Amino acid sequence: GNSVTQMEGPVTLSEEAFLTINCTYTATGYPSLFWYVQYPGEGLQLLLKATKADDKGSNKGFEATYRKETTSFHLEKGSVQVSDSAVYFCALRTGFNKFYFGSGTKLNVKP
Amino acid sequence: EAGVAQSPRYKIIEKRQSVAFWCNPISGHATLYWYQQILGQGPKLLIQFQNNGVVDDSQLPKDRFSAERLKGVDSTLKIQPAKLEDSAVYLCASSLEAGGEYEQYFGPGTRLTVT
C-alpha cells in the first residue's frame, strides 16, 4: 500500500540553526513527493515538490531530494527563521492523483 | 486571486446531531477535494469531485457522510448523525484539473468538535 512516515515533533530550534525533518514513504509505482506547510489558522500550502527520482525540490531556502534507493524525501534548511514556525507535512501522490499525507511535524523556532 | 473559502470556521455540536460545511473553490477550478484531518494526523481524502461528478469517494463513510457539488462550483459536506470520532478539521481543496501536474490549493478548514 501507500503511506508516508515522518519524524514526530515538535522540533524546537534556535534561529539560524540547521533543520532536517525526516520523511520516508512506501508506494506502489512511481509517486511524486511533496512538502506542504501549515501556518497557524491557515490552510496547507505547497512548499516544494519532486516528481521523479533524484529530483531536488526547493523553495524559500528549503530543499528536499527524492531518493528512490532509500525511499526518502527529507526536508532541509540551512538557517531557520522564527517565521518558519509551522507544521510541515510530507505527502506522496500516486499515478491516480491520490494524495497520502504524513502525520505532520511541528517546528518551533526560538529567537 | 481569491483562495478557497470555507465556512463556518468552527462548529461545536452534540453527538447524533447533524452538521454541514460549505466550500467555495477558486474560480475556474474543475476539481474539488474534501479531506478529514484528525488531530495529530495528516489529511485523509474523503471525496473528490471533477466538475459535479464524483471521481473518488472510497474513504467516505457513506452511512453518515454525504457531499454534493451542484453546478460544479460550490460544495457542501454533511454529517448526519455525528459521532465523537468525527471531531476533526475538514479541509477543502481545489485544483484546475484532476491531472497530477495541477497543484491543489487548500482552504483554511472547518474545525468540528463533537461533544
mmCIF file of C-alpha atoms in Angstrom:
data_model
loop_
_atom_site.group_PDB
_atom_site.id
_atom_site.type_symbol
_atom_site.label_atom_id
_atom_site.label_comp_id
_atom_site.label_asym_id
_atom_site.label_seq_id
_atom_site.Cartn_x
_atom_site.Cartn_y
_atom_site.Cartn_z
ATOM 1 C CA GLY A 1 0.000 0.000 0.000
ATOM 2 C CA ASN A 2 0.860 3.682 0.039
ATOM 3 C CA SER A 3 1.950 5.506 3.173
ATOM 4 C CA VAL A 4 4.176 8.285 4.461
ATOM 5 C CA THR A 5 6.106 8.309 7.729
ATOM 6 C CA GLN A 6 7.689 11.452 9.081
ATOM 7 C CA MET A 7 9.536 12.237 12.271
ATOM 8 C CA GLU A 8 7.470 13.136 15.277
ATOM 9 C CA GLY A 9 7.620 16.612 16.682
ATOM 10 C CA PRO A 10 7.716 19.071 17.978
ATOM 11 C CA VAL A 11 11.129 20.101 16.736
ATOM 12 C CA THR A 12 12.491 23.112 18.593
ATOM 13 C CA LEU A 13 15.421 25.044 17.161
ATOM 14 C CA SER A 14 17.117 28.359 17.710
ATOM 15 C CA GLU A 15 17.084 30.909 14.927
ATOM 16 C CA GLU A 16 19.776 30.264 12.261
ATOM 17 C CA ALA A 17 20.062 26.576 13.176
ATOM 18 C CA PHE A 18 20.095 23.817 10.549
ATOM 19 C CA LEU A 19 16.822 21.984 10.011
ATOM 20 C CA THR A 20 16.196 18.402 8.947
ATOM 21 C CA ILE A 21 12.758 16.787 9.023
ATOM 22 C CA ASN A 22 12.864 13.140 8.003
ATOM 23 C CA CYS A 23 10.297 11.616 5.678
ATOM 24 C CA THR A 24 10.143 8.108 4.265
ATOM 25 C CA TYR A 25 7.479 6.584 2.071
ATOM 26 C CA THR A 26 6.036 3.322 0.859
ATOM 27 C CA ALA A 27 4.418 3.330 -2.537
ATOM 28 C CA THR A 28 3.497 1.197 -5.485
ATOM 29 C CA GLY A 29 4.654 2.580 -8.765
ATOM 30 C CA TYR A 30 6.434 5.899 -9.094
ATOM 31 C CA PRO A 31 4.861 8.570 -6.918
ATOM 32 C CA SER A 32 5.509 12.293 -6.839
ATOM 33 C CA LEU A 33 6.624 13.662 -3.481
ATOM 34 C CA PHE A 34 5.648 16.892 -1.747
ATOM 35 C CA TRP A 35 6.218 19.010 1.300
ATOM 36 C CA TYR A 36 3.329 21.167 2.495
ATOM 37 C CA VAL A 37 3.446 23.776 5.253
ATOM 38 C CA GLN A 38 0.571 24.831 7.505
ATOM 39 C CA TYR A 39 0.865 28.091 9.403
ATOM 40 C CA PRO A 40 -1.410 28.644 12.415
ATOM 41 C CA GLY A 41 -5.009 29.258 11.373
ATOM 42 C CA GLU A 42 -4.282 28.755 7.685
ATOM 43 C CA GLY A 43 -4.711 26.003 5.121
ATOM 44 C CA LEU A 44 -1.921 23.843 3.761
ATOM 45 C CA GLN A 45 0.408 25.489 1.263
ATOM 46 C CA LEU A 46 2.646 23.697 -1.183
ATOM 47 C CA LEU A 47 6.273 24.256 -0.182
ATOM 48 C CA LEU A 48 8.119 22.137 -2.736
ATOM 49 C CA LYS A 49 7.791 19.011 -4.828
ATOM 50 C CA ALA A 50 9.757 16.454 -6.819
ATOM 51 C CA THR A 51 8.255 14.256 -9.493
ATOM 52 C CA LYS A 52 10.961 11.655 -10.133
ATOM 53 C CA ALA A 53 13.973 10.022 -8.549
ATOM 54 C CA ASP A 54 16.987 12.278 -7.901
ATOM 55 C CA ASP A 55 14.935 15.439 -8.472
ATOM 56 C CA LYS A 56 15.527 18.184 -5.942
ATOM 57 C CA GLY A 57 12.667 20.450 -4.964
ATOM 58 C CA SER A 58 13.488 23.838 -3.472
ATOM 59 C CA ASN A 59 11.653 26.928 -2.296
ATOM 60 C CA LYS A 60 12.239 29.717 0.251
ATOM 61 C CA GLY A 61 15.562 28.174 1.286
ATOM 62 C CA PHE A 62 14.055 24.736 1.880
ATOM 63 C CA GLU A 63 15.259 21.726 -0.117
ATOM 64 C CA ALA A 64 14.377 18.048 -0.434
ATOM 65 C CA THR A 65 15.782 15.363 -2.731
ATOM 66 C CA TYR A 66 13.752 12.404 -3.995
ATOM 67 C CA ARG A 67 15.822 9.335 -3.011
ATOM 68 C CA LYS A 68 14.344 6.216 -4.534
ATOM 69 C CA GLU A 69 17.031 3.898 -3.132
ATOM 70 C CA THR A 70 16.214 4.912 0.445
ATOM 71 C CA THR A 71 12.544 5.815 -0.237
ATOM 72 C CA SER A 72 13.121 9.152 1.451
ATOM 73 C CA PHE A 73 12.359 12.831 0.910
ATOM 74 C CA HIS A 74 13.944 14.644 3.852
ATOM 75 C CA LEU A 75 13.304 18.379 4.240
ATOM 76 C CA GLU A 76 16.312 20.618 4.966
ATOM 77 C CA LYS A 77 17.029 24.284 5.508
ATOM 78 C CA GLY A 78 20.395 25.744 6.287
ATOM 79 C CA SER A 79 19.275 28.579 8.561
ATOM 80 C CA VAL A 80 15.772 28.681 10.017
ATOM 81 C CA GLN A 81 13.908 31.829 10.995
ATOM 82 C CA VAL A 82 11.196 32.432 13.571
ATOM 83 C CA SER A 83 8.767 32.879 10.679
ATOM 84 C CA ASP A 84 9.384 29.236 9.653
ATOM 85 C CA SER A 85 7.498 28.051 12.731
ATOM 86 C CA ALA A 86 4.658 25.915 11.385
ATOM 87 C CA VAL A 87 3.576 22.324 10.843
ATOM 88 C CA TYR A 88 5.228 20.547 7.915
ATOM 89 C CA PHE A 89 3.581 17.663 6.072
ATOM 90 C CA CYS A 90 5.279 15.216 3.751
ATOM 91 C CA ALA A 91 2.997 13.700 1.111
ATOM 92 C CA LEU A 92 3.042 11.431 -1.901
ATOM 93 C CA ARG A 93 0.778 11.479 -4.928
ATOM 94 C CA THR A 94 0.059 8.298 -6.824
ATOM 95 C CA GLY A 95 -0.463 7.914 -10.516
ATOM 96 C CA PHE A 96 -4.201 8.203 -9.887
ATOM 97 C CA ASN A 97 -3.649 11.682 -8.428
ATOM 98 C CA LYS A 98 -4.483 10.484 -4.925
ATOM 99 C CA PHE A 99 -2.587 12.088 -2.044
ATOM 100 C CA TYR A 100 -1.291 10.365 1.084
ATOM 101 C CA PHE A 101 -0.072 12.620 3.877
ATOM 102 C CA GLY A 102 2.233 12.018 6.801
ATOM 103 C CA SER A 103 1.115 12.964 10.291
ATOM 104 C CA GLY A 104 2.942 16.300 10.292
ATOM 105 C CA THR A 105 5.931 17.686 12.191
ATOM 106 C CA LYS A 106 5.579 20.850 14.219
ATOM 107 C CA LEU A 107 8.577 23.185 14.065
ATOM 108 C CA ASN A 108 9.143 25.824 16.727
ATOM 109 C CA VAL A 109 11.927 28.324 16.073
ATOM 110 C CA LYS A 110 13.022 30.456 19.004
ATOM 111 C CA PRO A 111 14.705 33.846 18.614
ATOM 112 C CA GLU B 1 -6.877 35.746 -6.957
ATOM 113 C CA ALA B 2 -9.176 34.723 -4.116
ATOM 114 C CA GLY B 3 -8.341 31.461 -2.384
ATOM 115 C CA VAL B 4 -10.532 28.557 -1.365
ATOM 116 C CA ALA B 5 -13.230 29.739 1.038
ATOM 117 C CA GLN B 6 -14.787 27.596 3.746
ATOM 118 C CA SER B 7 -17.455 28.190 6.345
ATOM 119 C CA PRO B 8 -18.032 28.009 9.177
ATOM 120 C CA ARG B 9 -14.501 28.108 10.593
ATOM 121 C CA TYR B 10 -15.570 26.455 13.842
ATOM 122 C CA LYS B 11 -18.529 24.304 14.845
ATOM 123 C CA ILE B 12 -19.440 22.591 18.089
ATOM 124 C CA ILE B 13 -22.289 20.070 18.119
ATOM 125 C CA GLU B 14 -23.523 17.216 20.262
ATOM 126 C CA LYS B 15 -23.289 13.630 19.080
ATOM 127 C CA ARG B 16 -26.187 12.451 16.968
ATOM 128 C CA GLN B 17 -26.772 15.986 15.655
ATOM 129 C CA SER B 18 -26.227 16.903 12.021
ATOM 130 C CA VAL B 19 -23.839 19.462 10.581
ATOM 131 C CA ALA B 20 -22.973 20.872 7.161
ATOM 132 C CA PHE B 21 -19.855 22.530 5.835
ATOM 133 C CA TRP B 22 -19.575 24.749 2.791
ATOM 134 C CA CYS B 23 -16.706 25.228 0.347
ATOM 135 C CA ASN B 24 -16.246 27.712 -2.481
ATOM 136 C CA PRO B 25 -13.256 26.735 -4.651
ATOM 137 C CA ILE B 26 -11.019 29.021 -6.660
ATOM 138 C CA SER B 27 -12.869 30.323 -9.697
ATOM 139 C CA GLY B 28 -12.449 28.079 -12.702
ATOM 140 C CA HIS B 29 -11.149 25.077 -10.769
ATOM 141 C CA ALA B 30 -12.805 21.916 -12.019
ATOM 142 C CA THR B 31 -11.597 19.572 -9.295
ATOM 143 C CA LEU B 32 -12.641 19.803 -5.648
ATOM 144 C CA TYR B 33 -11.498 17.685 -2.711
ATOM 145 C CA TRP B 34 -12.721 17.202 0.862
ATOM 146 C CA TYR B 35 -10.215 15.968 3.443
ATOM 147 C CA GLN B 36 -10.587 14.997 7.089
ATOM 148 C CA GLN B 37 -7.673 15.906 9.367
ATOM 149 C CA ILE B 38 -7.858 14.367 12.820
ATOM 150 C CA LEU B 39 -5.661 15.994 15.464
ATOM 151 C CA GLY B 40 -2.099 14.698 15.205
ATOM 152 C CA GLN B 41 -2.660 13.093 11.809
ATOM 153 C CA GLY B 42 -2.272 14.148 8.209
ATOM 154 C CA PRO B 43 -5.243 14.931 5.988
ATOM 155 C CA LYS B 44 -7.190 11.963 4.629
ATOM 156 C CA LEU B 45 -9.130 12.265 1.382
ATOM 157 C CA LEU B 46 -12.870 11.787 1.826
ATOM 158 C CA ILE B 47 -14.181 12.613 -1.638
ATOM 159 C CA GLN B 48 -13.007 14.088 -4.937
ATOM 160 C CA PHE B 49 -15.234 15.814 -7.486
ATOM 161 C CA GLN B 50 -14.494 16.554 -11.114
ATOM 162 C CA ASN B 51 -16.957 19.307 -12.025
ATOM 163 C CA ASN B 52 -20.167 17.977 -10.421
ATOM 164 C CA GLY B 53 -19.316 14.281 -10.726
ATOM 165 C CA VAL B 54 -17.707 12.092 -8.060
ATOM 166 C CA VAL B 55 -14.270 10.722 -9.007
ATOM 167 C CA ASP B 56 -13.316 9.011 -5.741
ATOM 168 C CA ASP B 57 -15.373 8.526 -2.593
ATOM 169 C CA SER B 58 -13.804 5.260 -1.464
ATOM 170 C CA GLN B 59 -12.939 6.601 2.016
ATOM 171 C CA LEU B 60 -16.190 8.445 2.660
ATOM 172 C CA PRO B 61 -18.272 6.823 5.444
ATOM 173 C CA LYS B 62 -21.411 6.802 3.374
ATOM 174 C CA ASP B 63 -23.694 5.719 6.200
ATOM 175 C CA ARG B 64 -23.312 9.150 7.791
ATOM 176 C CA PHE B 65 -21.378 11.412 5.425
ATOM 177 C CA SER B 66 -22.672 12.896 2.191
ATOM 178 C CA ALA B 67 -21.356 15.517 -0.191
ATOM 179 C CA GLU B 68 -22.594 17.288 -3.248
ATOM 180 C CA ARG B 69 -21.297 19.785 -5.728
ATOM 181 C CA LEU B 70 -24.194 21.312 -7.539
ATOM 182 C CA LYS B 71 -23.444 23.131 -10.787
ATOM 183 C CA GLY B 72 -19.803 22.140 -10.474
ATOM 184 C CA VAL B 73 -18.865 25.097 -8.264
ATOM 185 C CA ASP B 74 -19.662 25.237 -4.526
ATOM 186 C CA SER B 75 -19.765 22.086 -2.466
ATOM 187 C CA THR B 76 -21.309 21.009 0.813
ATOM 188 C CA LEU B 77 -20.245 18.163 3.091
ATOM 189 C CA LYS B 78 -22.804 16.859 5.569
ATOM 190 C CA ILE B 79 -22.545 14.572 8.574
ATOM 191 C CA GLN B 80 -25.730 13.012 9.945
ATOM 192 C CA PRO B 81 -25.677 11.819 12.672
ATOM 193 C CA ALA B 82 -22.329 12.937 14.060
ATOM 194 C CA LYS B 83 -20.181 10.727 16.289
ATOM 195 C CA LEU B 84 -17.473 11.704 18.738
ATOM 196 C CA GLU B 85 -14.801 10.365 16.380
ATOM 197 C CA ASP B 86 -15.868 12.856 13.711
ATOM 198 C CA SER B 87 -14.136 15.622 15.667
ATOM 199 C CA ALA B 88 -11.539 16.900 13.206
ATOM 200 C CA VAL B 89 -10.656 19.704 10.821
ATOM 201 C CA TYR B 90 -12.401 19.367 7.464
ATOM 202 C CA LEU B 91 -10.318 20.766 4.652
ATOM 203 C CA CYS B 92 -11.500 21.674 1.193
ATOM 204 C CA ALA B 93 -9.053 21.940 -1.690
ATOM 205 C CA SER B 94 -9.368 22.672 -5.381
ATOM 206 C CA SER B 95 -7.236 22.337 -8.487
ATOM 207 C CA LEU B 96 -7.583 23.499 -12.056
ATOM 208 C CA GLU B 97 -7.957 19.945 -13.316
ATOM 209 C CA ALA B 98 -7.548 16.453 -11.925
ATOM 210 C CA GLY B 99 -4.228 15.739 -13.605
ATOM 211 C CA GLY B 100 -1.140 15.195 -11.496
ATOM 212 C CA GLU B 101 0.599 18.311 -12.732
ATOM 213 C CA TYR B 102 -2.034 20.613 -11.229
ATOM 214 C CA GLU B 103 -1.427 21.955 -7.730
ATOM 215 C CA GLN B 104 -4.067 21.593 -5.021
ATOM 216 C CA TYR B 105 -4.939 24.783 -3.146
ATOM 217 C CA PHE B 106 -6.309 24.332 0.364
ATOM 218 C CA GLY B 107 -8.842 26.358 2.298
ATOM 219 C CA PRO B 108 -8.372 27.247 5.994
ATOM 220 C CA GLY B 109 -10.589 24.384 7.132
ATOM 221 C CA THR B 110 -13.582 23.961 9.440
ATOM 222 C CA ARG B 111 -12.803 22.720 12.932
ATOM 223 C CA LEU B 112 -15.597 20.424 14.169
ATOM 224 C CA THR B 113 -15.921 19.426 17.798
ATOM 225 C CA VAL B 114 -18.469 16.747 18.658
ATOM 226 C CA THR B 115 -19.345 16.518 22.357
#
